[in-house]
PDB file of C-alpha atoms and ligand atoms in Angstrom:
ATOM      1  CA  MET W  18       0.000   0.000   0.000  1.00 86.00           C
ATOM      2  CA  VAL W  19       1.344   3.413  -0.947  1.00 96.00           C
ATOM      3  CA  VAL W  20       1.010   5.897   1.922  1.00 97.00           C
ATOM      4  CA  LYS W  21       1.200   9.639   1.239  1.00 98.00           C
ATOM      5  CA  ASN W  22       1.810  11.874   4.231  1.00 98.00           C
ATOM      6  CA  ILE W  23       0.469  15.381   4.480  1.00 98.00           C
ATOM      7  CA  ALA W  24       1.229  18.219   6.877  1.00 98.00           C
ATOM      8  CA  VAL W  25      -1.602  20.625   7.642  1.00 99.00           C
ATOM      9  CA  LEU W  26      -0.765  24.146   8.810  1.00 98.00           C
ATOM     10  CA  PHE W  27      -3.510  26.297  10.342  1.00 98.00           C
ATOM     11  CA  SER W  28      -3.962  29.372  12.529  1.00 98.00           C
ATOM     12  CA  GLY W  29      -7.492  29.505  13.869  1.00 98.00           C
ATOM     13  CA  SER W  30     -10.809  27.718  13.796  1.00 98.00           C
ATOM     14  CA  GLY W  31      -9.576  24.728  11.819  1.00 98.00           C
ATOM     15  CA  SER W  32     -12.868  23.861  10.141  1.00 98.00           C
ATOM     16  CA  ASN W  33     -10.934  22.964   6.994  1.00 98.00           C
ATOM     17  CA  LEU W  34      -8.549  20.845   9.031  1.00 98.00           C
ATOM     18  CA  GLN W  35     -11.600  19.025  10.386  1.00 98.00           C
ATOM     19  CA  ALA W  36     -12.925  18.477   6.856  1.00 98.00           C
ATOM     20  CA  ILE W  37      -9.567  16.944   5.883  1.00 98.00           C
ATOM     21  CA  LEU W  38      -9.560  14.708   8.959  1.00 98.00           C
ATOM     22  CA  GLU W  39     -13.140  13.548   8.350  1.00 98.00           C
ATOM     23  CA  LYS W  40     -12.932  13.073   4.606  1.00 98.00           C
ATOM     24  CA  ILE W  41      -9.440  11.850   3.766  1.00 98.00           C
ATOM     25  CA  HIS W  42      -7.281  11.053   6.821  1.00 98.00           C
ATOM     26  CA  ASN W  43      -6.312   7.366   6.870  1.00 98.00           C
ATOM     27  CA  LYS W  44      -8.566   6.679   3.883  1.00 98.00           C
ATOM     28  CA  ILE W  45      -7.602   4.988   0.648  1.00 98.00           C
ATOM     29  CA  PHE W  46      -8.086   6.605  -2.765  1.00 97.00           C
ATOM     30  CA  ASN W  47      -7.013   4.863  -5.942  1.00 96.00           C
ATOM     31  CA  GLY W  48      -4.793   2.517  -3.891  1.00 96.00           C
ATOM     32  CA  VAL W  49      -3.139   5.428  -2.055  1.00 98.00           C
ATOM     33  CA  LYS W  50      -3.635   5.912   1.675  1.00 98.00           C
ATOM     34  CA  ILE W  51      -3.535   9.580   2.687  1.00 98.00           C
ATOM     35  CA  LYS W  52      -2.340  10.254   6.204  1.00 98.00           C
ATOM     36  CA  VAL W  53      -2.271  13.507   8.165  1.00 98.00           C
ATOM     37  CA  ALA W  54       1.201  12.972   9.610  1.00 98.00           C
ATOM     38  CA  LEU W  55       1.934  16.433  10.964  1.00 98.00           C
ATOM     39  CA  LEU W  56      -0.108  19.375  12.283  1.00 98.00           C
ATOM     40  CA  ILE W  57       1.477  22.770  12.780  1.00 99.00           C
ATOM     41  CA  CYS W  58      -0.223  25.847  14.229  1.00 98.00           C
ATOM     42  CA  ASN W  59       1.277  29.288  14.888  1.00 98.00           C
ATOM     43  CA  ASN W  60      -1.391  30.243  17.431  1.00 98.00           C
ATOM     44  CA  PRO W  61      -1.382  28.411  20.784  1.00 98.00           C
ATOM     45  CA  ASN W  62      -5.055  29.316  21.352  1.00 98.00           C
ATOM     46  CA  ALA W  63      -6.394  28.108  18.016  1.00 98.00           C
ATOM     47  CA  LYS W  64      -9.652  26.177  18.156  1.00 98.00           C
ATOM     48  CA  GLY W  65      -8.242  23.812  15.527  1.00 98.00           C
ATOM     49  CA  ILE W  66      -5.876  22.325  18.130  1.00 98.00           C
ATOM     50  CA  LYS W  67      -8.917  21.048  20.073  1.00 98.00           C
ATOM     51  CA  ARG W  68     -10.567  19.761  16.908  1.00 98.00           C
ATOM     52  CA  ALA W  69      -7.419  17.735  16.114  1.00 98.00           C
ATOM     53  CA  LYS W  70      -7.359  16.256  19.631  1.00 98.00           C
ATOM     54  CA  LYS W  71     -10.819  14.786  19.013  1.00 98.00           C
ATOM     55  CA  PHE W  72      -9.185  12.764  16.240  1.00 97.00           C
ATOM     56  CA  GLY W  73      -6.351  11.737  18.581  1.00 97.00           C
ATOM     57  CA  LEU W  74      -3.868  14.051  16.882  1.00 98.00           C
ATOM     58  CA  GLU W  75      -1.442  16.413  18.585  1.00 98.00           C
ATOM     59  CA  THR W  76      -0.522  19.756  17.046  1.00 98.00           C
ATOM     60  CA  ILE W  77       2.974  21.194  17.120  1.00 98.00           C
ATOM     61  CA  VAL W  78       2.743  24.881  18.031  1.00 98.00           C
ATOM     62  CA  ILE W  79       5.350  27.069  16.380  1.00 98.00           C
ATOM     63  CA  ASN W  80       4.447  30.543  17.581  1.00 98.00           C
ATOM     64  CA  HIS W  81       5.594  33.275  15.191  1.00 98.00           C
ATOM     65  CA  ARG W  82       5.887  35.624  18.198  1.00 98.00           C
ATOM     66  CA  ASP W  83       8.847  33.583  19.450  1.00 98.00           C
ATOM     67  CA  TYR W  84      10.936  34.516  16.393  1.00 98.00           C
ATOM     68  CA  ASP W  85      12.681  37.784  15.523  1.00 98.00           C
ATOM     69  CA  SER W  86      12.073  37.605  11.790  1.00 98.00           C
ATOM     70  CA  ARG W  87       9.752  35.973   9.260  1.00 98.00           C
ATOM     71  CA  GLU W  88      12.745  34.048   7.931  1.00 98.00           C
ATOM     72  CA  GLU W  89      13.577  32.517  11.310  1.00 98.00           C
ATOM     73  CA  PHE W  90       9.957  31.515  11.828  1.00 98.00           C
ATOM     74  CA  ASP W  91       9.831  30.013   8.342  1.00 98.00           C
ATOM     75  CA  GLN W  92      13.065  28.094   8.992  1.00 98.00           C
ATOM     76  CA  ALA W  93      11.465  26.564  12.096  1.00 98.00           C
ATOM     77  CA  LEU W  94       8.477  25.473   9.960  1.00 98.00           C
ATOM     78  CA  VAL W  95      10.796  23.995   7.318  1.00 98.00           C
ATOM     79  CA  ASP W  96      12.894  22.169   9.945  1.00 98.00           C
ATOM     80  CA  GLU W  97       9.778  20.592  11.470  1.00 98.00           C
ATOM     81  CA  ILE W  98       8.308  19.563   8.115  1.00 98.00           C
ATOM     82  CA  LYS W  99      11.645  18.089   6.985  1.00 98.00           C
ATOM     83  CA  LYS W 100      11.794  15.928  10.148  1.00 97.00           C
ATOM     84  CA  HIS W 101       8.757  14.044   8.856  1.00 97.00           C
ATOM     85  CA  ASP W 102       8.351  12.230   5.596  1.00 96.00           C
ATOM     86  CA  ILE W 103       5.869  14.727   4.133  1.00 98.00           C
ATOM     87  CA  ASP W 104       4.679  14.473   0.530  1.00 98.00           C
ATOM     88  CA  LEU W 105       2.531  17.614   0.548  1.00 98.00           C
ATOM     89  CA  SER W 106       1.985  20.501   2.947  1.00 98.00           C
ATOM     90  CA  VAL W 107      -1.481  22.042   3.071  1.00 98.00           C
ATOM     91  CA  LEU W 108      -2.078  25.609   4.246  1.00 98.00           C
ATOM     92  CA  ALA W 109      -5.637  25.488   5.571  1.00 98.00           C
ATOM     93  CA  GLY W 110      -6.284  28.911   7.071  1.00 98.00           C
ATOM     94  CA  PHE W 111      -2.592  29.476   7.851  1.00 98.00           C
ATOM     95  CA  MET W 112      -2.542  33.253   8.192  1.00 97.00           C
ATOM     96  CA  ARG W 113       1.158  34.045   7.862  1.00 97.00           C
ATOM     97  CA  ILE W 114       2.993  35.626   4.938  1.00 96.00           C
ATOM     98  CA  LEU W 115       5.717  33.180   3.952  1.00 97.00           C
ATOM     99  CA  THR W 116       9.220  34.026   2.717  1.00 98.00           C
ATOM    100  CA  PRO W 117      11.350  32.112   0.193  1.00 98.00           C
ATOM    101  CA  VAL W 118      12.885  30.261   3.159  1.00 98.00           C
ATOM    102  CA  PHE W 119       9.600  28.355   3.193  1.00 98.00           C
ATOM    103  CA  THR W 120       8.405  28.644  -0.397  1.00 98.00           C
ATOM    104  CA  ASP W 121      11.711  27.518  -1.967  1.00 98.00           C
ATOM    105  CA  ASN W 122      11.910  24.447   0.254  1.00 98.00           C
ATOM    106  CA  ILE W 123       8.408  23.123   0.821  1.00 98.00           C
ATOM    107  CA  LYS W 124       5.912  21.770  -1.716  1.00 98.00           C
ATOM    108  CA  ALA W 125       2.671  23.298  -0.517  1.00 98.00           C
ATOM    109  CA  ILE W 126      -0.853  24.255  -1.539  1.00 98.00           C
ATOM    110  CA  ASN W 127      -2.970  27.056  -0.103  1.00 98.00           C
ATOM    111  CA  LEU W 128      -6.713  27.492   0.308  1.00 98.00           C
ATOM    112  CA  HIS W 129      -8.029  30.983  -0.403  1.00 98.00           C
ATOM    113  CA  PRO W 130     -11.616  32.266  -0.001  1.00 98.00           C
ATOM    114  CA  SER W 131     -11.952  34.155  -3.303  1.00 98.00           C
ATOM    115  CA  ILE W 132     -11.655  33.685  -7.026  1.00 98.00           C
ATOM    116  CA  LEU W 133      -7.973  34.428  -7.414  1.00 98.00           C
ATOM    117  CA  PRO W 134      -6.293  36.541  -8.667  1.00 98.00           C
ATOM    118  CA  LEU W 135      -9.008  38.758  -7.192  1.00 98.00           C
ATOM    119  CA  PHE W 136      -9.011  39.657  -3.489  1.00 98.00           C
ATOM    120  CA  LYS W 137      -5.618  38.412  -2.360  1.00 97.00           C
ATOM    121  CA  GLY W 138      -4.650  38.777   1.287  1.00 96.00           C
ATOM    122  CA  ALA W 139      -6.240  38.265   4.666  1.00 95.00           C
ATOM    123  CA  ASN W 140      -9.637  39.952   4.080  1.00 97.00           C
ATOM    124  CA  ALA W 141     -10.824  38.165   0.974  1.00 98.00           C
ATOM    125  CA  ILE W 142     -14.277  37.263   2.306  1.00 98.00           C
ATOM    126  CA  ASN W 143     -15.241  40.827   3.246  1.00 98.00           C
ATOM    127  CA  GLU W 144     -13.583  42.392   0.222  1.00 98.00           C
ATOM    128  CA  SER W 145     -15.266  40.049  -2.227  1.00 98.00           C
ATOM    129  CA  TYR W 146     -18.639  40.482  -0.502  1.00 98.00           C
ATOM    130  CA  ASN W 147     -18.332  44.271  -0.591  1.00 98.00           C
ATOM    131  CA  SER W 148     -17.365  44.305  -4.270  1.00 98.00           C
ATOM    132  CA  ASP W 149     -19.940  44.492  -7.054  1.00 96.00           C
ATOM    133  CA  MET W 150     -19.060  40.983  -8.256  1.00 97.00           C
ATOM    134  CA  LYS W 151     -22.098  38.828  -9.006  1.00 97.00           C
ATOM    135  CA  ILE W 152     -20.176  35.713  -7.962  1.00 98.00           C
ATOM    136  CA  GLY W 153     -17.926  34.687  -5.115  1.00 98.00           C
ATOM    137  CA  GLY W 154     -15.717  31.643  -4.859  1.00 98.00           C
ATOM    138  CA  VAL W 155     -12.831  29.633  -3.523  1.00 98.00           C
ATOM    139  CA  SER W 156      -9.389  28.825  -4.943  1.00 98.00           C
ATOM    140  CA  VAL W 157      -6.699  26.268  -4.192  1.00 98.00           C
ATOM    141  CA  HIS W 158      -3.266  27.116  -5.576  1.00 98.00           C
ATOM    142  CA  TRP W 159       0.372  26.105  -5.360  1.00 98.00           C
ATOM    143  CA  VAL W 160       2.295  28.198  -2.872  1.00 98.00           C
ATOM    144  CA  SER W 161       4.894  30.462  -4.467  1.00 97.00           C
ATOM    145  CA  SER W 162       7.079  33.290  -3.185  1.00 95.00           C
ATOM    146  CA  GLN W 163       4.361  35.841  -4.085  1.00 94.00           C
ATOM    147  CA  LEU W 164       1.359  36.037  -1.737  1.00 94.00           C
ATOM    148  CA  ASP W 165      -1.701  34.141  -3.046  1.00 94.00           C
ATOM    149  CA  SER W 166      -0.181  34.086  -6.542  1.00 95.00           C
ATOM    150  CA  GLY W 167       1.026  30.569  -7.336  1.00 97.00           C
ATOM    151  CA  GLU W 168      -0.507  28.492 -10.094  1.00 98.00           C
ATOM    152  CA  ILE W 169      -4.221  27.841  -9.540  1.00 98.00           C
ATOM    153  CA  ILE W 170      -5.112  24.158  -9.153  1.00 98.00           C
ATOM    154  CA  ALA W 171      -8.858  24.297  -8.475  1.00 98.00           C
ATOM    155  CA  GLN W 172     -11.605  26.904  -8.253  1.00 98.00           C
ATOM    156  CA  LYS W 173     -15.314  26.914  -7.578  1.00 98.00           C
ATOM    157  CA  SER W 174     -17.691  29.849  -7.811  1.00 98.00           C
ATOM    158  CA  PHE W 175     -21.225  30.549  -6.600  1.00 98.00           C
ATOM    159  CA  ALA W 176     -23.891  33.163  -7.382  1.00 97.00           C
ATOM    160  CA  ARG W 177     -24.353  36.188  -5.129  1.00 96.00           C
ATOM    161  CA  LYS W 178     -28.162  36.223  -5.413  1.00 94.00           C
ATOM    162  CA  HIS W 179     -29.226  38.104  -2.289  1.00 91.00           C
ATOM    163  CA  LYS W 180     -26.835  36.666   0.229  1.00 94.00           C
ATOM    164  CA  SER W 181     -26.090  38.427   3.495  1.00 97.00           C
ATOM    165  CA  LEU W 182     -22.418  38.561   4.535  1.00 98.00           C
ATOM    166  CA  LYS W 183     -23.078  35.632   6.879  1.00 98.00           C
ATOM    167  CA  GLU W 184     -24.613  33.554   4.079  1.00 98.00           C
ATOM    168  CA  TRP W 185     -21.726  34.516   1.758  1.00 98.00           C
ATOM    169  CA  GLU W 186     -19.203  33.347   4.342  1.00 98.00           C
ATOM    170  CA  GLU W 187     -21.126  30.121   5.042  1.00 98.00           C
ATOM    171  CA  LYS W 188     -21.281  29.354   1.334  1.00 98.00           C
ATOM    172  CA  ILE W 189     -17.510  29.864   1.022  1.00 98.00           C
ATOM    173  CA  HIS W 190     -16.799  27.511   3.914  1.00 98.00           C
ATOM    174  CA  LYS W 191     -19.207  24.887   2.572  1.00 98.00           C
ATOM    175  CA  ILE W 192     -17.373  24.921  -0.767  1.00 98.00           C
ATOM    176  CA  GLU W 193     -13.943  24.934   0.911  1.00 98.00           C
ATOM    177  CA  HIS W 194     -14.756  21.846   2.977  1.00 98.00           C
ATOM    178  CA  LYS W 195     -15.324  19.903  -0.258  1.00 98.00           C
ATOM    179  CA  LEU W 196     -12.835  21.530  -2.619  1.00 98.00           C
ATOM    180  CA  LEU W 197      -9.719  21.278  -0.436  1.00 98.00           C
ATOM    181  CA  PRO W 198     -10.009  17.532   0.385  1.00 98.00           C
ATOM    182  CA  LYS W 199     -10.909  16.805  -3.262  1.00 98.00           C
ATOM    183  CA  THR W 200      -7.852  18.706  -4.504  1.00 98.00           C
ATOM    184  CA  ILE W 201      -5.538  16.892  -2.078  1.00 98.00           C
ATOM    185  CA  ILE W 202      -6.879  13.554  -3.342  1.00 98.00           C
ATOM    186  CA  GLU W 203      -6.377  14.626  -6.943  1.00 98.00           C
ATOM    187  CA  ILE W 204      -2.767  15.633  -6.335  1.00 98.00           C
ATOM    188  CA  LEU W 205      -1.744  12.635  -4.234  1.00 98.00           C
ATOM    189  CA  ALA W 206      -3.852   9.796  -5.594  1.00 96.00           C
ATOM    190  CA  LYS W 207      -4.630  10.850  -9.126  1.00 87.00           C
ATOM    191  CA  GLY W 208      -1.306  12.450 -10.028  1.00 79.00           C
ATOM    192  CA  LYS W 209      -2.778  15.825 -11.025  1.00 69.00           C
TER     193      LYS W 209
HETATM  194  C1  GAR Z 325     -10.684  29.831   5.286  1.00 89.79           C
HETATM  195  O1  GAR Z 325     -11.813  30.521   4.812  1.00 89.79           O
HETATM  196  C2  GAR Z 325      -9.504  30.022   4.350  1.00 89.79           C
HETATM  197  O2  GAR Z 325      -9.877  30.108   2.995  1.00 89.79           O
HETATM  198  C3  GAR Z 325      -8.959  31.331   4.839  1.00 89.79           C
HETATM  199  O3  GAR Z 325      -9.023  31.223   6.232  1.00 89.79           O
HETATM  200  C4  GAR Z 325     -10.175  30.460   6.594  1.00 89.79           C
HETATM  201  C5  GAR Z 325      -9.774  29.427   7.609  1.00 89.79           C
HETATM  202  O4  GAR Z 325     -10.906  28.785   8.150  1.00 89.79           O
HETATM  203  N1  GAR Z 325      -7.622  31.551   4.379  1.00 89.79           N
HETATM  204  C6  GAR Z 325      -7.169  32.742   3.967  1.00 89.79           C
HETATM  205  O5  GAR Z 325      -7.838  33.757   4.005  1.00 89.79           O
HETATM  206  C7  GAR Z 325      -5.749  32.740   3.472  1.00 89.79           C
HETATM  207  N2  GAR Z 325      -5.383  34.013   2.938  1.00 89.79           N
HETATM  208  P1  GAR Z 325     -10.740  27.503   9.091  1.00 89.79           P
HETATM  209  O6  GAR Z 325      -9.701  27.857  10.164  1.00 89.79           O
HETATM  210  O7  GAR Z 325     -12.093  27.305   9.699  1.00 89.79           O
HETATM  211  O8  GAR Z 325     -10.303  26.360   8.247  1.00 89.79           O
END
């Protein structure tokens, strides 16, 4: 049996981490078993840490506040990931800007709550909602040295209709919880 190990990096609620744990962790796709082998969080108070515990998984906290520079923080992330036999790192709500120390050394994908290249950055949900776009959406892309700019792997859009901000946000999360696990499967088990 081929086993592919993923690392999941997150910063907050961890609902996407939970979707990964429920939908793909220790499951077999196309003869490939996908395993969440490493969890890293930069925020010691993140709700995601508790979610992971419910699945019997411990999270390694690497707090960015303990480092003097982005590069030193990124080196700590790289060192931890390299200690494990990781095939793919997944940024699932990991709210740190990464330097080439990370991006040149780690094969990673990122989840973003807009139709990239529109609404890059940390406020994509509000900015896309407050725009005059008739659609919103979600993207998964390869991580590159430029913020939210690597090659797009998967996208899904939805119609604005008359959604409130809360409904807009809920729709984004509902799509994310399907699109991110599906994309991981496609990369690791279907060679996309
Ligand atoms: C998700 O909506 C994700 O797309 C977003 O953070 C949220 C994390 O939710 N990421 C970004 O905005 C990255 N720029 P979660 O902690 O419940 O998975």
